[in-house]
PDB file of C-alpha atoms in Angstrom:
ATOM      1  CA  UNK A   1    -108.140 -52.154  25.222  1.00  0.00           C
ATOM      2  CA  UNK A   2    -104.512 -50.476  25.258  1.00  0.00           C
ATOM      3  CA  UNK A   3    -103.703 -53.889  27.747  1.00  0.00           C
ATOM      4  CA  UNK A   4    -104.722 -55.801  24.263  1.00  0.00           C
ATOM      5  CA  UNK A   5    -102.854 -53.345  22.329  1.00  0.00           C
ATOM      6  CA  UNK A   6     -99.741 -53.869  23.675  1.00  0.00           C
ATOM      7  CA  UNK A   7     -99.886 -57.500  23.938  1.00  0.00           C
ATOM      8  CA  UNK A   8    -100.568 -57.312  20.141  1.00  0.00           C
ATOM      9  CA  UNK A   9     -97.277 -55.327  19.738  1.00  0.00           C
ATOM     10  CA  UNK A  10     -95.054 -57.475  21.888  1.00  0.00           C
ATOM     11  CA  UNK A  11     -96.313 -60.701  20.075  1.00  0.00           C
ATOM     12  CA  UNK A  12     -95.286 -58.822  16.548  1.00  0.00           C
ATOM     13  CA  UNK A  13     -91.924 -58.043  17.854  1.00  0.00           C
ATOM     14  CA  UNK A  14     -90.861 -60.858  19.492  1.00  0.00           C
ATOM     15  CA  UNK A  15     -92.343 -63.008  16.331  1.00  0.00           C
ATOM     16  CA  UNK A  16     -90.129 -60.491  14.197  1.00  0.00           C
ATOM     17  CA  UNK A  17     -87.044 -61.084  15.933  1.00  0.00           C
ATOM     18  CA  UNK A  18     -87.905 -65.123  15.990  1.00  0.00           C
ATOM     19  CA  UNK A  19     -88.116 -64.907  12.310  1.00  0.00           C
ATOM     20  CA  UNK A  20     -84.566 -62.861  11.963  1.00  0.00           C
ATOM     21  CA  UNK A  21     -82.854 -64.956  14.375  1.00  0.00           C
ATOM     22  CA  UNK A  22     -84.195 -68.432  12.874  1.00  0.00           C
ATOM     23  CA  UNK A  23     -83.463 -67.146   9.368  1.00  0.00           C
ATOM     24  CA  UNK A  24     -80.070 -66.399  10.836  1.00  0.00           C
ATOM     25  CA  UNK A  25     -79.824 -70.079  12.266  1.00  0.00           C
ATOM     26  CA  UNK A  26     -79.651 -71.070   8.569  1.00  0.00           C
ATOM     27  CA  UNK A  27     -77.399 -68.758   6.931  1.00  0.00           C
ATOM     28  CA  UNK A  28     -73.426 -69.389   6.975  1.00  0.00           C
ATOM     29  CA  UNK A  29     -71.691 -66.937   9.042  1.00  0.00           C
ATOM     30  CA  UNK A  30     -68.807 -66.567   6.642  1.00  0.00           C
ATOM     31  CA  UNK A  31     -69.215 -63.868   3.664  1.00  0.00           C
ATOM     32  CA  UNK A  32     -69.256 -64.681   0.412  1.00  0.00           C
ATOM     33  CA  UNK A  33     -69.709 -61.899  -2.418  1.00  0.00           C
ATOM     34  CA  UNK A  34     -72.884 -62.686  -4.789  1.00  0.00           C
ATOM     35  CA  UNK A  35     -72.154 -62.894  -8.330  1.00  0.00           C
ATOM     36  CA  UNK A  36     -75.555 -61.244  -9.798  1.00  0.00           C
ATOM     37  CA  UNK A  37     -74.417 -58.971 -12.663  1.00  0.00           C
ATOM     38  CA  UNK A  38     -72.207 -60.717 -14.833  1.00  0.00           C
ATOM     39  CA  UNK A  39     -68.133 -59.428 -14.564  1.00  0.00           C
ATOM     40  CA  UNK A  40     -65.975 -58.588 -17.417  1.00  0.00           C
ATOM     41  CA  UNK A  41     -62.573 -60.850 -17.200  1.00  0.00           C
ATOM     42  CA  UNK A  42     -60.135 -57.973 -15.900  1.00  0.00           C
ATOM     43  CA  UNK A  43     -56.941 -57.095 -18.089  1.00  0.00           C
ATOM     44  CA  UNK A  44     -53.541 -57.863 -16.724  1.00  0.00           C
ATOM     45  CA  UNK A  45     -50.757 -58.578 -17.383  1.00  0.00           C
ATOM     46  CA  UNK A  46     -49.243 -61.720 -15.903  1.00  0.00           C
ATOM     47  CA  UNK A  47     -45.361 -64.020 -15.971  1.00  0.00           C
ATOM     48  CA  UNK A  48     -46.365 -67.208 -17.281  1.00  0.00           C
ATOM     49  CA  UNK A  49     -45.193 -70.066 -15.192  1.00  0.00           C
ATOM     50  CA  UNK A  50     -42.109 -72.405 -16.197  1.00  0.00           C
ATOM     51  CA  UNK A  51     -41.033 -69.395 -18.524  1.00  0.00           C
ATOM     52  CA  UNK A  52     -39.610 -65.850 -18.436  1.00  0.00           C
ATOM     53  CA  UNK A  53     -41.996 -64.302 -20.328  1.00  0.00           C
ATOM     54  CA  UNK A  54     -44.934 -62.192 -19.697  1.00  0.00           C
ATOM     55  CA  UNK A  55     -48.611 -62.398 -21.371  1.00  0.00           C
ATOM     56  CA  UNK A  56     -51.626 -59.804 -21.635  1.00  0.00           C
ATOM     57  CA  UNK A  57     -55.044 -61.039 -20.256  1.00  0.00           C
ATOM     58  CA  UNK A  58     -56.441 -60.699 -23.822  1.00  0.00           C
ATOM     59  CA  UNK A  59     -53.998 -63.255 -25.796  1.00  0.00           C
ATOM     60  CA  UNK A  60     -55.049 -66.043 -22.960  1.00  0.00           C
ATOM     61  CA  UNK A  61     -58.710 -65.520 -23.488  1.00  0.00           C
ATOM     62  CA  UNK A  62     -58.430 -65.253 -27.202  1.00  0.00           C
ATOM     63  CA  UNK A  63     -60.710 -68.426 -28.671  1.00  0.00           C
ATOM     64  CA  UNK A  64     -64.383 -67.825 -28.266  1.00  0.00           C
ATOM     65  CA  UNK A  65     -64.621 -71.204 -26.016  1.00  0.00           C
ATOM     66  CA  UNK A  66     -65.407 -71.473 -21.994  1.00  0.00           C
ATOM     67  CA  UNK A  67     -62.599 -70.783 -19.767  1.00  0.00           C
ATOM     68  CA  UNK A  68     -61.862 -72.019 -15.884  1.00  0.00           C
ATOM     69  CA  UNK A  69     -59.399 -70.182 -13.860  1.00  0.00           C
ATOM     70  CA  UNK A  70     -58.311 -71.530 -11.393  1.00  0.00           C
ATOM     71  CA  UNK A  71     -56.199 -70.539  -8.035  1.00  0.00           C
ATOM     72  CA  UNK A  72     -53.895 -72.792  -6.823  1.00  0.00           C
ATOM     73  CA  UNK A  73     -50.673 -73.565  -4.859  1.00  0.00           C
ATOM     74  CA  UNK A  74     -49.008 -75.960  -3.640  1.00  0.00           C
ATOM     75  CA  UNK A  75     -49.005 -75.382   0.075  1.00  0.00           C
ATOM     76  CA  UNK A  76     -52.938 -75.165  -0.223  1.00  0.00           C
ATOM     77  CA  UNK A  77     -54.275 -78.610   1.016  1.00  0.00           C
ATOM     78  CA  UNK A  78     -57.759 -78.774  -0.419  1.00  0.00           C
ATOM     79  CA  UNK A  79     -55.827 -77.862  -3.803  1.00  0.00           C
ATOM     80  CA  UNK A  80     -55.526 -81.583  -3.753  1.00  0.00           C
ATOM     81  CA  UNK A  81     -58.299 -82.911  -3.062  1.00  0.00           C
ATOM     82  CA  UNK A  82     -59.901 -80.931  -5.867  1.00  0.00           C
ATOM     83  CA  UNK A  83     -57.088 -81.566  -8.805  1.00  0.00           C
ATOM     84  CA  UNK A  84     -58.224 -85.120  -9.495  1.00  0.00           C
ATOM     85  CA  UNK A  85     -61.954 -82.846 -10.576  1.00  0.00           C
ATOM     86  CA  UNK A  86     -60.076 -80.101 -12.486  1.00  0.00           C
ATOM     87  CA  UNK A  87     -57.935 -83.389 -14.645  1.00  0.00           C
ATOM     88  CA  UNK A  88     -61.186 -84.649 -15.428  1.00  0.00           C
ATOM     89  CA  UNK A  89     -62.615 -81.714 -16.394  1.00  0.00           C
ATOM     90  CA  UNK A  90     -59.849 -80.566 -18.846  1.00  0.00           C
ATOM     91  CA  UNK A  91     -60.350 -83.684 -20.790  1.00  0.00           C
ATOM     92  CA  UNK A  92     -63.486 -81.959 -21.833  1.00  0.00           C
ATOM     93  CA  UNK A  93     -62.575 -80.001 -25.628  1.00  0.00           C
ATOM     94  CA  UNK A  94     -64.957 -77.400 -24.842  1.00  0.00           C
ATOM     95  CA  UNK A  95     -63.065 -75.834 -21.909  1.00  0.00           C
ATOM     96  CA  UNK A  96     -59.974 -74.746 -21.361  1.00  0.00           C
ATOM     97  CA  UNK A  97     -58.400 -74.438 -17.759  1.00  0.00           C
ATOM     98  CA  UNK A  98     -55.938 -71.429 -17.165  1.00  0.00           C
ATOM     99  CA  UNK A  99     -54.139 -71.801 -13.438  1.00  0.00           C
ATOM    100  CA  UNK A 100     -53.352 -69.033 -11.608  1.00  0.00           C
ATOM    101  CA  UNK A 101     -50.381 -70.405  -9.132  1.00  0.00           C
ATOM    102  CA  UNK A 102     -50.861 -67.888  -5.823  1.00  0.00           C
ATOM    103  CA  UNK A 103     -47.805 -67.217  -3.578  1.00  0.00           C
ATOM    104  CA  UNK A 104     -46.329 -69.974  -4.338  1.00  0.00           C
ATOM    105  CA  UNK A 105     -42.372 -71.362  -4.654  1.00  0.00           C
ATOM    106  CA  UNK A 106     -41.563 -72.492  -8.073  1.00  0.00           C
ATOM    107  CA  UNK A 107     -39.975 -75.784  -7.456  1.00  0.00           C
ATOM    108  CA  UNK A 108     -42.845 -76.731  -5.017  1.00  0.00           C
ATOM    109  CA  UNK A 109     -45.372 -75.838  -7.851  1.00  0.00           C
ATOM    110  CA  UNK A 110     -43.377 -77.762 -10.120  1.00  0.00           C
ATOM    111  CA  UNK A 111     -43.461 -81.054  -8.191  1.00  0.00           C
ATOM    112  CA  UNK A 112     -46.959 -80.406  -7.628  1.00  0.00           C
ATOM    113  CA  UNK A 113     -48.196 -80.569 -11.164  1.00  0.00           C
ATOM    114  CA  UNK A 114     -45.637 -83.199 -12.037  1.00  0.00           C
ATOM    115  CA  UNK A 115     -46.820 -85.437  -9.144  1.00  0.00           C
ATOM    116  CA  UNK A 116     -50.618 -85.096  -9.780  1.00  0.00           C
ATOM    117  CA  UNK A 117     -50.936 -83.838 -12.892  1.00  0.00           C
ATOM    118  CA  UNK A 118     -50.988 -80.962 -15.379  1.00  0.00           C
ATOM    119  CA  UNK A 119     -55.184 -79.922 -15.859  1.00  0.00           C
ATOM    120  CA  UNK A 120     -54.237 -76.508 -17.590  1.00  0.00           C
ATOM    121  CA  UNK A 121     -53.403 -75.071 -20.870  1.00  0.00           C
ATOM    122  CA  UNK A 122     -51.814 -72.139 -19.545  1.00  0.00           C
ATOM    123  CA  UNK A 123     -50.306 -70.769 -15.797  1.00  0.00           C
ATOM    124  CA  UNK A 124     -49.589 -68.135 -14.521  1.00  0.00           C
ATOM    125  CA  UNK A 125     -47.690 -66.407 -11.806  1.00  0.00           C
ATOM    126  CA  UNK A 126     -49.421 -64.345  -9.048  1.00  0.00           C
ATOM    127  CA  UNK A 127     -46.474 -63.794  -7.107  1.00  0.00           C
ATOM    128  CA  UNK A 128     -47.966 -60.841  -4.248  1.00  0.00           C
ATOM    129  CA  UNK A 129     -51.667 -62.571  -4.812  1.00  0.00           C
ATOM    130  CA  UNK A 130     -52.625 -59.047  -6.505  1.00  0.00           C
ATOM    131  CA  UNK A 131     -53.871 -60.925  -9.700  1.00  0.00           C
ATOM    132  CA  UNK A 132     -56.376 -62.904  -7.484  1.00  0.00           C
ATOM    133  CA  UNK A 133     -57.223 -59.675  -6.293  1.00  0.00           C
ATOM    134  CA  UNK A 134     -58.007 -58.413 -10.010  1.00  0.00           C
ATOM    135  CA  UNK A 135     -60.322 -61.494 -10.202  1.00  0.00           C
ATOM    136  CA  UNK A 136     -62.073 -60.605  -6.723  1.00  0.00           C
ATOM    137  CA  UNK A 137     -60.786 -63.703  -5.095  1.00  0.00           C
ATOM    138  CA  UNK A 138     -59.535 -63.734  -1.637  1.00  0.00           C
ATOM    139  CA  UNK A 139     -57.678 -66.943  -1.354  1.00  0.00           C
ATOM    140  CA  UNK A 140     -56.905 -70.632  -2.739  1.00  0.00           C
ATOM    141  CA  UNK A 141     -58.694 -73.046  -4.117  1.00  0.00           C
ATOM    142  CA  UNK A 142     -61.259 -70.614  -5.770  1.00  0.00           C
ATOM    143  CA  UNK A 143     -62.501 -71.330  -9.560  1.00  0.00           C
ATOM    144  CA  UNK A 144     -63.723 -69.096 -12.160  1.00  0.00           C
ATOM    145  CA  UNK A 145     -66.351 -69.326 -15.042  1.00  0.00           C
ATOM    146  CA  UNK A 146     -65.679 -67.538 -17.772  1.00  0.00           C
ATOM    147  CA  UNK A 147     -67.740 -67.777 -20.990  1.00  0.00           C
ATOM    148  CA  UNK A 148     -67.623 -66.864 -24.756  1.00  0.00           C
ATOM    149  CA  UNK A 149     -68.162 -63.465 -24.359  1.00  0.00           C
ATOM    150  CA  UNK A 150     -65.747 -63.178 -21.977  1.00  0.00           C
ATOM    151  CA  UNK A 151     -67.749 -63.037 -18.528  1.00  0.00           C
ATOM    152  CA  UNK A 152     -67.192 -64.724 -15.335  1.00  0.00           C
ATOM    153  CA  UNK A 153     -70.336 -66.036 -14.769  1.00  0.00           C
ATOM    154  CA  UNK A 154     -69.626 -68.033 -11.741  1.00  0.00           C
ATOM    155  CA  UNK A 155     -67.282 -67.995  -8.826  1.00  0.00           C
ATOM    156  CA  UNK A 156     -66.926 -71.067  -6.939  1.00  0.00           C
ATOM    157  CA  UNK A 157     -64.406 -70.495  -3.256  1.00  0.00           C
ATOM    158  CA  UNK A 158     -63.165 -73.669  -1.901  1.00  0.00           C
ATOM    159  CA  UNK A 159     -62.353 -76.928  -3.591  1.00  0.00           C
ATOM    160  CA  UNK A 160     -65.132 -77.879  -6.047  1.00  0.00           C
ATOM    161  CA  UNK A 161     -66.943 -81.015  -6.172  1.00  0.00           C
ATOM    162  CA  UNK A 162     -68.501 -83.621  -8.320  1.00  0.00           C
ATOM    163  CA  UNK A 163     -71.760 -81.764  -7.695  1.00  0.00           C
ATOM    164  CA  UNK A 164     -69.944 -78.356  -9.081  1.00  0.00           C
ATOM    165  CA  UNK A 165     -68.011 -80.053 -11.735  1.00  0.00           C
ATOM    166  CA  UNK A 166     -71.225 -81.232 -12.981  1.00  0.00           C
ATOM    167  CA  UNK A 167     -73.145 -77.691 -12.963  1.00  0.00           C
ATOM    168  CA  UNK A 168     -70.335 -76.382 -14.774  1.00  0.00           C
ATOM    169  CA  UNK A 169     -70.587 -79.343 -17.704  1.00  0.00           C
ATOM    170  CA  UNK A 170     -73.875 -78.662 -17.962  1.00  0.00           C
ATOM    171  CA  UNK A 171     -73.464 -74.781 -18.549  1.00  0.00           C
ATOM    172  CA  UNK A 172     -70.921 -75.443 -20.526  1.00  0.00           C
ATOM    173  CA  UNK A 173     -73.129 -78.436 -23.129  1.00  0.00           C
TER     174      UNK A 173
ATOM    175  CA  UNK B   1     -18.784 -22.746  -5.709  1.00  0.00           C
ATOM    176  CA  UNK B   2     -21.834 -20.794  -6.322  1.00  0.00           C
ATOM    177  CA  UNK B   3     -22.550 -23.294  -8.853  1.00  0.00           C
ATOM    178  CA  UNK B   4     -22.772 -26.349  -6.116  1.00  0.00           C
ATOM    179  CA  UNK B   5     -24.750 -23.745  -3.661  1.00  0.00           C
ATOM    180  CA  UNK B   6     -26.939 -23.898  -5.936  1.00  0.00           C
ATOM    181  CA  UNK B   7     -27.109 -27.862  -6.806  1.00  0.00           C
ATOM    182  CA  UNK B   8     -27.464 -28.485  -3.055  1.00  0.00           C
ATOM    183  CA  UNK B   9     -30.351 -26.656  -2.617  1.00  0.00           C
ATOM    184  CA  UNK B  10     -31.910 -27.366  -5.433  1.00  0.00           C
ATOM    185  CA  UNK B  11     -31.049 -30.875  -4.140  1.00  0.00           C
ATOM    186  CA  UNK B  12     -32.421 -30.349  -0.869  1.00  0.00           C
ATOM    187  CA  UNK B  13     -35.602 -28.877  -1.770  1.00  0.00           C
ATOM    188  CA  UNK B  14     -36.713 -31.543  -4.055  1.00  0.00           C
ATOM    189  CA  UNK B  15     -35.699 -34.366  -2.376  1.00  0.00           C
ATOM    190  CA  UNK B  16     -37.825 -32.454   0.841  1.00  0.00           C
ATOM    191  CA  UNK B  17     -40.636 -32.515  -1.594  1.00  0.00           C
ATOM    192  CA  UNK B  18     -40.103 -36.111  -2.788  1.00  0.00           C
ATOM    193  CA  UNK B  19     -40.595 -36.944   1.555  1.00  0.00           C
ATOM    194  CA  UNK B  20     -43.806 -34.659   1.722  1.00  0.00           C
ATOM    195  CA  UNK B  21     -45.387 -36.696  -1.290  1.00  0.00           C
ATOM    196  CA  UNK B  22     -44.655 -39.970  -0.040  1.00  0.00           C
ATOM    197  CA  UNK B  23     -45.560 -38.991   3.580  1.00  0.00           C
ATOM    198  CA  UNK B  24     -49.211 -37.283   1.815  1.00  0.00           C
ATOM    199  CA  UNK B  25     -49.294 -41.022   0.037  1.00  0.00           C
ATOM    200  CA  UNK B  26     -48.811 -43.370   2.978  1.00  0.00           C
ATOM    201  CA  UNK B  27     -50.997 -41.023   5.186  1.00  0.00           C
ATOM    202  CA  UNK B  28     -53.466 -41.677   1.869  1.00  0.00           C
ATOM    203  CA  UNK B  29     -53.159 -45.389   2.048  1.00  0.00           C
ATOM    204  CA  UNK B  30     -53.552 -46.150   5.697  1.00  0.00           C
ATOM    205  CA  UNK B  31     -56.799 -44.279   5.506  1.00  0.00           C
ATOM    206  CA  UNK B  32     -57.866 -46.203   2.969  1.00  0.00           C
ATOM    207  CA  UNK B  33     -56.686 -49.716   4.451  1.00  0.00           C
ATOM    208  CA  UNK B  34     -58.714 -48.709   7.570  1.00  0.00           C
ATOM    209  CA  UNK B  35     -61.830 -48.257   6.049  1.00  0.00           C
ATOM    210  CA  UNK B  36     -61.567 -51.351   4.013  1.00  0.00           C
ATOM    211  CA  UNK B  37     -62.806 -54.628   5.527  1.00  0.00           C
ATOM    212  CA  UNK B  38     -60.220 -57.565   5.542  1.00  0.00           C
ATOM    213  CA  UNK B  39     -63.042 -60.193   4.284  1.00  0.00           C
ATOM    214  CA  UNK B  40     -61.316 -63.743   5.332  1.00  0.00           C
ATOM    215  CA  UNK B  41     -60.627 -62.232   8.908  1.00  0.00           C
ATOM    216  CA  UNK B  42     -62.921 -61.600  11.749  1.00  0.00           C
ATOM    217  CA  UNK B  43     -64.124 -58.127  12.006  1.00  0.00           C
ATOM    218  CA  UNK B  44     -60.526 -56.902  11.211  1.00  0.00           C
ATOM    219  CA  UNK B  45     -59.590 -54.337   8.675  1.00  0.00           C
ATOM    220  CA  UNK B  46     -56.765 -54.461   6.265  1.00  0.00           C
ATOM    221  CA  UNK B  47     -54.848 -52.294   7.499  1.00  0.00           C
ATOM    222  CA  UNK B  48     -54.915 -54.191  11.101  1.00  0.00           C
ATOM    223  CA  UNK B  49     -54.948 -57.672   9.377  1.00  0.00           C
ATOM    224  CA  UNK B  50     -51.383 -59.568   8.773  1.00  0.00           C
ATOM    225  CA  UNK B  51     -53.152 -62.082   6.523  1.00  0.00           C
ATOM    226  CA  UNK B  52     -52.636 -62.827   2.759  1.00  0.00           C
ATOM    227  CA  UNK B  53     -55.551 -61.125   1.371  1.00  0.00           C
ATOM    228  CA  UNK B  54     -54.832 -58.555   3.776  1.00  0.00           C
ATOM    229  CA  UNK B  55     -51.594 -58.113   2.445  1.00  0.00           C
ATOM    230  CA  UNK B  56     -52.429 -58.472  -1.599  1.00  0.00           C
ATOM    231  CA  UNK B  57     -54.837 -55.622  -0.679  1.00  0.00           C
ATOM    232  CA  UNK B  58     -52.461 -53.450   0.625  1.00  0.00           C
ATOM    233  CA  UNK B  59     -49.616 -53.628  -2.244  1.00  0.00           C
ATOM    234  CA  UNK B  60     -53.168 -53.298  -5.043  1.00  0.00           C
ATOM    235  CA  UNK B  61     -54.199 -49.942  -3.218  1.00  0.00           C
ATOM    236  CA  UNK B  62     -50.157 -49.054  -2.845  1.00  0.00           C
ATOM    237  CA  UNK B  63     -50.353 -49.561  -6.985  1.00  0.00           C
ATOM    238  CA  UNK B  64     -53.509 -47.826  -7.637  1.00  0.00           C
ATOM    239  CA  UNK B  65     -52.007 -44.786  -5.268  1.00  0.00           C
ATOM    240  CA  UNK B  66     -49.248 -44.592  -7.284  1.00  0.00           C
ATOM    241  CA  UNK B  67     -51.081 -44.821 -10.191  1.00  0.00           C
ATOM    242  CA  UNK B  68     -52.441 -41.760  -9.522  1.00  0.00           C
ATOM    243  CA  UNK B  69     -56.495 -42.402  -8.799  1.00  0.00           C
ATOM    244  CA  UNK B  70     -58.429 -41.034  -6.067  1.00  0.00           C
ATOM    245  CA  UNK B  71     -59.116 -42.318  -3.082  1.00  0.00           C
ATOM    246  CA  UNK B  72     -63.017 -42.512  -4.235  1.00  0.00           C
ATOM    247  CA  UNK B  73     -61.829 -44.641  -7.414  1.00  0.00           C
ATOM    248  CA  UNK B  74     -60.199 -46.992  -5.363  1.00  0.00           C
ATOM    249  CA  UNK B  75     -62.688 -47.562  -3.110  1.00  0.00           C
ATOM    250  CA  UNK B  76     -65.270 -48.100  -6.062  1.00  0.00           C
ATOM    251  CA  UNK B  77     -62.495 -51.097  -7.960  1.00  0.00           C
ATOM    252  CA  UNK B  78     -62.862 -52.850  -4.800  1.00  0.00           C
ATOM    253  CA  UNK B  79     -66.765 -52.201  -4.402  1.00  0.00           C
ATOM    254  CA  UNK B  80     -66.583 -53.838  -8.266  1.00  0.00           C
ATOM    255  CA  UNK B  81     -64.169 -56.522  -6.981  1.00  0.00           C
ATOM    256  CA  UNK B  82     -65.541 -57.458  -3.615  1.00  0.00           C
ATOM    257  CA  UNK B  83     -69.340 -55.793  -3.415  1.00  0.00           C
ATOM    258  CA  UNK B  84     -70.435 -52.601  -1.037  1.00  0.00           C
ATOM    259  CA  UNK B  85     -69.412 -55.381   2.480  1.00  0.00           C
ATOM    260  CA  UNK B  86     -65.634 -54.681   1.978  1.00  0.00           C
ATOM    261  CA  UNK B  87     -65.683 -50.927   2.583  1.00  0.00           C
ATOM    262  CA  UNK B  88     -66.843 -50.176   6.251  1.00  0.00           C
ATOM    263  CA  UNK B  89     -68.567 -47.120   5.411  1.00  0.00           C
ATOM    264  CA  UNK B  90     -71.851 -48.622   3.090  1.00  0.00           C
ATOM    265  CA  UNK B  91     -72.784 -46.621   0.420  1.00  0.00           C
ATOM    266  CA  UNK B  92     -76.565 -44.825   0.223  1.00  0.00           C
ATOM    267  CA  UNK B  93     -77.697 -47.364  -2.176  1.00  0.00           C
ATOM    268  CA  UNK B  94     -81.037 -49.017  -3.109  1.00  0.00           C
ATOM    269  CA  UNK B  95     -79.787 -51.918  -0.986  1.00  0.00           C
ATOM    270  CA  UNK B  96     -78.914 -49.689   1.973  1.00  0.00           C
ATOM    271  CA  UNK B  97     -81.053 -47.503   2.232  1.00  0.00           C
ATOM    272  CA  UNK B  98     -83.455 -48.798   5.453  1.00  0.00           C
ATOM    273  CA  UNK B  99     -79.834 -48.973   7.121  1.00  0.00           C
ATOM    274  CA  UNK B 100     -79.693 -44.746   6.193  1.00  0.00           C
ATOM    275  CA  UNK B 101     -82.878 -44.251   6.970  1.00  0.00           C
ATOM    276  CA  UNK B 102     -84.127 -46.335   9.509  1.00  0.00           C
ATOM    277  CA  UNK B 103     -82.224 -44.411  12.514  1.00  0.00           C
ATOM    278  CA  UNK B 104     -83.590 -40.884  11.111  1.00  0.00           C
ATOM    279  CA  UNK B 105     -87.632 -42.469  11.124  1.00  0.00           C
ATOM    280  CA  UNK B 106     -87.008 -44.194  14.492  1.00  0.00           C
ATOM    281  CA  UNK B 107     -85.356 -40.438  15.783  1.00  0.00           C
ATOM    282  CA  UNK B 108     -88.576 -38.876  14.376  1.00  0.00           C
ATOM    283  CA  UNK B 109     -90.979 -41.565  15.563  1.00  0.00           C
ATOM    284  CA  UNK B 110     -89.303 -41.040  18.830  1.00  0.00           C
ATOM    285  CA  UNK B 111     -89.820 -36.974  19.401  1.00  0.00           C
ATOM    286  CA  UNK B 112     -93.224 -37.461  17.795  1.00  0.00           C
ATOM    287  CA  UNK B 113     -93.925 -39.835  21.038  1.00  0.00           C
ATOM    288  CA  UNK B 114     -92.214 -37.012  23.326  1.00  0.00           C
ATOM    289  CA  UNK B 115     -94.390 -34.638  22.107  1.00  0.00           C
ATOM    290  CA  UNK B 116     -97.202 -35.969  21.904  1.00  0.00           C
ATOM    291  CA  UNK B 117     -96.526 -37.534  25.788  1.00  0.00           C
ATOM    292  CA  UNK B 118     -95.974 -33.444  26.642  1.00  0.00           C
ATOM    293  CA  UNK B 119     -98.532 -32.100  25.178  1.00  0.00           C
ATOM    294  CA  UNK B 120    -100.761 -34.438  27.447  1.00  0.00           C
TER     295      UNK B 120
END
């Protein structure tokens, strides 16, 4: 009886840590923060780019449309790969992309967006990458969803794709 | 002559004073950086990490240390920014609490065995 007992308790544990380690099996190793509550935009203050003057968080988000931020540079490879997306998504009227140019030098950022393109309304300078920080990103590409009321309601690191482009014209119909 | 005396002390003192605060404020920030996870490296923490986030991280909580919050606050604006995984030490939360309390049932599960194994 304990014998049978015991086998019983070894077969639950070792199915227990089957189940945890093939769950595991599935699951990316790298971390990436859940969105579940929806985040307020944060207010900063930022230089905008190709000028010497500065701009409040609140005057860029200002029309009651959906907005894309975007963090880019130009040293950032899959930056590229992804631009040819974010030009065909700023055709769309009921979007507007803001860039957010991350440690970046100005002349290569300017070649950049004259070579492939200018998707955005507005950029702006984050210099020390502290304004990525204010957005909770931790590097480049990463893309932001912000909508009317002013809540990112979806984070997107790496490049996107035609597959994420797509989600994000249908949330935005 | 009396006059100066005076100015260099005065001088002295405060710029002493000056040193203790921003000795008190780096001894602040490393403490911080330590206990907060760099989250693009591998089992690093900021304060160890050379990397770009790294780095960002370390001038924010510089700002927010001279902006005068507590070490608390700034630990909760990156808990808002990043979730509970980028502070080391996790929170007693409704999401952690089997980590809490799991050791403390597995301790008590453990001397209920012992006892129960002396007793016999």
């Amino acid at each position: 009886m304990k014998n049978k007992f015991s086998l019983f308790i070894i077969v639950i544990f070792l199915s227990f840590c089957f189940v945890i380690f093939y769950k595991g099996l599935n699951t990316p190793n790298n971390y990436t923060p859940k969105i579940n509550e929806k985040k307020n935009i944060p207010i900063f203050k930022a230089k905008v780019f190709n000028s010497d003057s500065y701009i409040n968080s609140d005057e860029i988000f200002e029309e009651n449309i959906f907005y894309i931020v975007n963090i880019w540079a130009s040293w950032c490879v899959p930056c590229r790969t992804e631009h040819p997306l974010l030009m065909q998504l700023s055709k769309n009227e009921s979007i507007k992309l803001i860039g957010l140019n991350y440690r970046d030098n100005f002349d290569n950022a300017k070649k950049f967006i004259d070579d492939f393109g200018n998707p955005y309304s507005r950029i702006l300078i984050d210099k020390d990458g502290t304004l990525g920080v204010e957005f909770g990103a931790y590097g480049v590409p990463e893309t932001f969803l912000i909508n009317k009321n002013k809540n990112i309601i979806k984070k997107f690191v790496g490049p996107i794709n035609q597959e994420i482009v797509n989600e994000i014209k249908l949330i935005i119909k | 002559m009396k006059v100066l005396k005076i100015f260099i002390i005065l001088f002295l003192v405060t710029s002493f004073s000056g040193l203790k605060f921003a000795e008190a404020s780096d001894v602040l920030k490393n403490k911080i950086l330590k206990n907060v996870r760099c989250l693009i490296c591998q089992g690093q923490s900021v304060y160890d990490s050379e990397s770009e986030f790294a780095s960002s991280i370390k001038l924010i909580v510089d700002r927010k240390i001279n902006e005068g919050l507590k070490e608390k606050q700034i630990y909760q604006f990156l808990r808002e920014k990043y979730g509970d995984w980028v502070i080391f030490d996790p929170q007693l939360n409704k999401n952690t609490y089997v980590l809490w309390l799991l050791p403390l049932l597995l301790f008590l599960l453990g001397g209920a065995i012992i006892k129960k194994k002396l007793k016999n």
